[in-house]
Coordinates of C-alpha atoms in Angstrom, one line a residue:
M1 CA -20.3 21.9 12.0
P2 CA -18.3 21.4 15.2
D3 CA -17.4 24.3 16.6
R4 CA -13.5 25.7 16.8
T5 CA -11.1 24.6 19.6
N6 CA -7.6 24.2 20.2
L7 CA -7.7 20.4 21.1
I8 CA -5.4 17.9 19.4
Y9 CA -6.7 14.2 19.3
E10 CA -4.5 11.2 19.6
Y11 CA -6.0 7.8 18.7
D12 CA -4.5 4.5 18.2
G13 CA -3.5 4.7 14.7
S14 CA -5.9 2.4 13.1
F15 CA -8.6 3.2 10.5
D16 CA -11.2 2.7 13.0
G17 CA -9.6 4.8 15.7
L18 CA -9.8 7.5 12.9
L19 CA -13.2 7.1 12.4
C20 CA -13.8 7.5 16.2
C21 CA -12.0 10.7 16.1
V22 CA -14.8 11.8 13.7
F23 CA -17.7 10.6 15.8
E24 CA -16.0 12.2 19.1
S25 CA -15.5 15.6 17.2
Y26 CA -19.4 15.5 16.4
T27 CA -20.6 14.2 19.4
R28 CA -18.6 16.9 21.2
R29 CA -18.9 19.8 18.9
E30 CA -14.9 20.1 18.8
R31 CA -13.1 20.6 15.9
P32 CA -9.6 19.3 16.5
M33 CA -6.6 21.3 15.5
D34 CA -4.7 18.0 14.7
I35 CA -5.2 14.4 14.9
R36 CA -2.3 12.1 15.1
P37 CA -1.4 8.5 16.6
E38 CA -0.4 8.2 19.9
G39 CA 3.4 8.7 20.7
Q40 CA 3.9 10.7 17.5
G41 CA 4.3 14.4 17.3
E42 CA 6.2 16.9 18.9
A43 CA 5.5 17.8 22.4
T44 CA 2.9 20.5 22.8
L45 CA 1.2 23.3 25.0
F46 CA -2.2 22.4 23.6
P47 CA -4.5 19.9 25.4
I48 CA -4.6 16.6 24.3
R49 CA -7.6 14.4 24.1
Q50 CA -7.5 10.7 24.2
I51 CA -9.8 9.0 21.7
C52 CA -10.8 5.3 22.2
S53 CA -11.7 3.1 19.4
D54 CA -14.9 2.0 19.6
A55 CA -16.2 -0.6 16.8
A56 CA -20.0 0.4 16.8
H57 CA -18.9 4.3 16.6
A58 CA -16.4 3.6 14.0
Q59 CA -19.4 1.6 11.9
R60 CA -21.7 4.4 12.4
V61 CA -19.2 6.9 10.9
W62 CA -18.2 4.7 8.0
R63 CA -22.0 3.9 7.1
S64 CA -22.2 7.8 6.9
V65 CA -19.4 8.1 4.7
E66 CA -20.6 5.2 2.2
R67 CA -23.9 7.1 2.0
L68 CA -22.0 10.1 0.7
G69 CA -20.9 8.0 -2.5
K70 CA -18.5 5.3 -3.5
E71 CA -16.0 7.7 -4.5
M72 CA -16.0 9.5 -1.1
A73 CA -15.7 6.2 0.7
Y74 CA -12.6 5.2 -1.8
L75 CA -10.8 8.5 -1.1
V76 CA -11.0 8.2 2.8
S77 CA -9.9 4.3 2.8
R78 CA -7.1 5.0 0.3
A79 CA -6.0 8.0 1.8
F80 CA -5.4 6.5 5.4
L81 CA -2.8 4.3 3.7
Y82 CA -0.6 7.7 3.0
G83 CA 2.5 7.3 5.1
L84 CA 3.5 10.8 5.7
E85 CA 2.2 13.3 8.3
G86 CA -1.1 15.2 8.0
K87 CA -3.6 12.6 6.6
E88 CA -5.7 12.2 9.4
L89 CA -6.7 16.1 9.8
A90 CA -7.1 16.1 6.0
I91 CA -9.4 13.0 6.1
W92 CA -11.3 14.7 8.9
R93 CA -11.8 17.7 6.7
L94 CA -12.9 15.9 3.7
I95 CA -15.4 14.0 5.7
A96 CA -16.8 17.0 7.4
M97 CA -17.0 18.8 4.0
G98 CA -19.0 16.0 2.6
Y99 CA -21.5 16.2 5.9
K100 CA -22.0 19.8 4.7
Y101 CA -22.0 19.8 1.0
G102 CA -23.1 15.9 0.2
G103 CA -20.8 13.6 -1.8
E104 CA -20.4 16.1 -4.8
V105 CA -17.6 17.7 -2.8
V106 CA -15.1 15.2 -4.2
H107 CA -15.3 17.1 -7.3
M108 CA -14.4 20.5 -5.5
L109 CA -10.8 20.4 -6.2
G110 CA -10.4 24.2 -5.3
E111 CA -11.1 23.2 -1.9
E112 CA -7.9 22.6 -0.2
A113 CA -9.2 19.7 2.0
V114 CA -10.3 17.9 -1.1
S115 CA -7.1 18.6 -3.2
Q116 CA -4.9 17.5 -0.4
V117 CA -6.5 14.0 -0.2
Q118 CA -6.6 13.6 -3.8
H119 CA -2.8 14.3 -3.8
M120 CA -2.3 11.5 -1.1
V121 CA -4.6 9.0 -2.9
R122 CA -2.6 9.6 -6.1
A123 CA 0.7 9.3 -4.0
V124 CA -0.2 5.8 -2.7
G125 CA -1.4 4.7 -6.2
N126 CA 1.8 5.8 -7.9
E127 CA 3.8 4.1 -5.4
A128 CA 1.9 0.7 -5.3
H129 CA 2.4 0.9 -9.2
L130 CA 5.9 1.3 -9.3
Q131 CA 6.7 -1.4 -6.5
L132 CA 4.7 -4.0 -8.6
E133 CA 7.3 -3.3 -11.3
F134 CA 10.5 -2.9 -8.9
L135 CA 9.8 -5.7 -6.3
R136 CA 12.4 -8.8 -6.6
F137 CA 11.8 -12.1 -4.9
S138 CA 14.7 -14.6 -3.8
Q139 CA 14.1 -18.3 -3.2
Y140 CA 14.5 -19.8 0.2
E141 CA 13.7 -23.2 2.0
G142 CA 10.0 -23.1 1.9
G143 CA 9.1 -20.1 -0.4
L144 CA 9.7 -17.0 -1.9
A145 CA 10.7 -13.6 0.0
S146 CA 10.9 -10.0 -0.7
V147 CA 11.8 -7.0 1.3
I148 CA 10.5 -3.2 0.2
G149 CA 10.9 0.2 2.0
P150 CA 8.0 2.1 0.5
K151 CA 6.9 5.3 1.8
H152 CA 3.3 4.7 2.2
Y153 CA 1.2 1.5 3.6
I154 CA 0.8 0.0 0.2
L155 CA 1.0 -3.9 1.2
P156 CA -3.0 -4.0 1.2
L157 CA -3.0 -2.8 -2.4
M158 CA -0.2 -5.1 -3.7
S159 CA -1.7 -8.3 -2.2
E160 CA -4.4 -9.3 -4.8
H161 CA -1.8 -8.9 -7.6
F162 CA 0.7 -11.1 -5.9
C163 CA -1.6 -13.7 -4.4
R164 CA -3.4 -14.2 -7.9
R165 CA -0.3 -14.3 -9.8
Y166 CA 1.6 -16.6 -7.3
S167 CA -1.3 -18.5 -6.3
E168 CA 0.3 -22.0 -5.8
E169 CA 3.4 -20.4 -4.1
R170 CA 4.6 -19.7 -0.9
F171 CA 5.8 -16.2 -0.3
L172 CA 6.7 -13.3 2.2
I173 CA 6.7 -9.4 1.4
H174 CA 8.3 -7.5 4.0
D175 CA 7.6 -3.7 4.3
R176 CA 10.8 -2.6 6.3
T177 CA 9.6 0.8 6.5
H178 CA 6.3 0.0 8.5
G179 CA 7.2 -3.2 10.0
L180 CA 4.6 -5.0 8.3
A181 CA 4.4 -8.4 6.0
L182 CA 2.4 -10.0 3.7
V183 CA 2.4 -13.8 4.1
Y184 CA 0.7 -16.2 1.7
Q185 CA 0.4 -19.9 1.3
P186 CA -2.2 -21.3 -1.3
Y187 CA -5.5 -19.5 -0.8
Q188 CA -4.6 -18.0 2.2
A189 CA -3.1 -14.5 3.1
A190 CA -2.4 -12.6 6.2
L191 CA -0.9 -9.1 7.0
I192 CA 1.1 -9.4 10.1
Q193 CA 3.6 -7.1 12.2
A194 CA 7.3 -8.1 11.3
E195 CA 10.3 -6.3 12.4
E196 CA 13.9 -7.5 11.3
I197 CA 14.3 -11.0 11.3
A198 CA 17.5 -12.8 9.6
L199 CA 16.8 -15.1 6.7
P200 CA 19.7 -17.9 6.1
G201 CA 22.2 -17.1 3.5
A202 CA 21.1 -17.5 -0.1
R203 CA 21.5 -21.0 -1.6
E204 CA 23.8 -21.6 -4.8
D205 CA 21.1 -21.9 -7.2
E206 CA 19.7 -18.5 -5.9
R207 CA 23.0 -16.9 -6.3
F208 CA 23.3 -18.4 -9.5
Y209 CA 20.1 -16.9 -10.8
R210 CA 21.1 -13.6 -9.3
R211 CA 24.0 -13.5 -11.3
L212 CA 22.3 -14.2 -14.3
W213 CA 19.6 -11.5 -13.9
K214 CA 22.6 -9.0 -13.1
G215 CA 24.3 -10.1 -16.3
Y216 CA 21.2 -9.7 -18.3
Y217 CA 20.8 -6.2 -16.7
D218 CA 24.5 -5.2 -17.7
A219 CA 24.3 -6.7 -20.8
I220 CA 21.2 -4.6 -22.3
G221 CA 22.7 -1.5 -20.8
I222 CA 24.0 0.8 -24.1
E223 CA 26.9 2.8 -22.7
A224 CA 27.0 5.2 -25.4
R225 CA 23.1 6.3 -24.3
E226 CA 23.5 6.2 -20.5
N227 CA 21.4 8.6 -19.0
P228 CA 21.6 8.8 -15.3
V229 CA 19.0 11.6 -14.7
C230 CA 16.3 9.8 -16.9
R231 CA 17.1 6.5 -15.0
R232 CA 16.5 8.2 -11.8
T233 CA 13.1 9.4 -12.9
H234 CA 11.7 6.2 -14.2
M235 CA 13.6 4.1 -11.3
P236 CA 13.8 6.1 -8.4
M237 CA 16.8 5.8 -6.2
R238 CA 15.1 4.9 -3.3
F239 CA 14.0 1.6 -4.7
W240 CA 17.4 0.6 -5.6
P241 CA 18.6 -0.8 -2.0
Y242 CA 15.9 -3.7 -2.6
M243 CA 16.5 -4.6 -6.3
T244 CA 18.6 -7.6 -7.2
E245 CA 20.7 -5.8 -9.7
F246 CA 21.9 -3.3 -7.0
Q247 CA 22.6 -5.6 -4.3
P248 CA 25.7 -7.8 -3.5
E249 CA 25.0 -11.5 -4.3
E250 CA 24.3 -12.7 -0.7
G251 CA 21.2 -9.9 -0.8
P252 CA 20.3 -8.1 2.3
A253 CA 21.7 -9.0 5.5
A254 CA 18.8 -9.2 7.6
W255 CA 15.2 -10.0 5.9
P256 CA 12.2 -11.6 7.9
A257 CA 12.1 -15.4 8.4
F258 CA 9.6 -17.2 6.4
P259 CA 6.9 -18.9 8.8
S260 CA 5.9 -22.3 8.5
A261 CA 2.4 -21.0 8.3
P262 CA 0.7 -17.7 7.7
P263 CA -0.3 -16.5 11.3
Q264 CA -3.4 -14.9 12.5
P265 CA -5.1 -12.3 11.8
L266 CA -6.0 -13.7 8.5
L267 CA -6.2 -11.0 5.9
R268 CA -8.6 -12.8 3.7
E269 CA -9.6 -16.3 2.1
W270 CA -8.5 -16.4 -1.5
D271 CA -10.6 -17.7 -3.9
G272 CA -7.8 -18.3 -6.6

């Protein structure tokens, strides 16, 4: 086990970069007090070590994690999609415990490091599940487009569902929170960086279907049984700004433009 230290590790924010933090901590026999992406976090008087990503080092660490079992590899990779602070150090602690106690550590729920990572994995999975229900597409020239604002990096988890369900369509799902987009054309998909880019206004046929959907939504409601608390429980308010039934007819003012073809890097070839 690495020795204690007051160092803070900073890395490039990638999964490989985090694995390199694990590699450096064991190589240097250091136990970082915190691990954070470059440019994030408050100013500190503690020394900071910049960790450079190295594919070979990351691969060595990942192979060691896989040897600890499929569940350990699942927890580490899924927890990295957690969008709030603290995930890096929690993942480091889980891996360190795995090296010490073996793969069975994933069942030691009384350990803070294990329970914290399990909590993050549940949060990511729950949000991905809800987003599959609450995501709304709109028709534009060239394809479908949707915008979401999740807390966590859930686009990689949503990609298979929508790429299989709309295998013959062209669509774009924009994660406004994290500046990412899933772009798909038949049998090819890519995750790309995407900031705010305006789409043309909705066509008349799209506005017509929005009115139909809103009318249906209002018609099935029973005023005498209205329960706002229950509604917010099953449909959290943070999803509302991105749902057709709560938007003006024109939709959001700034959605990302749908490109003519999915750019690189290619996420994966889709078999259909």
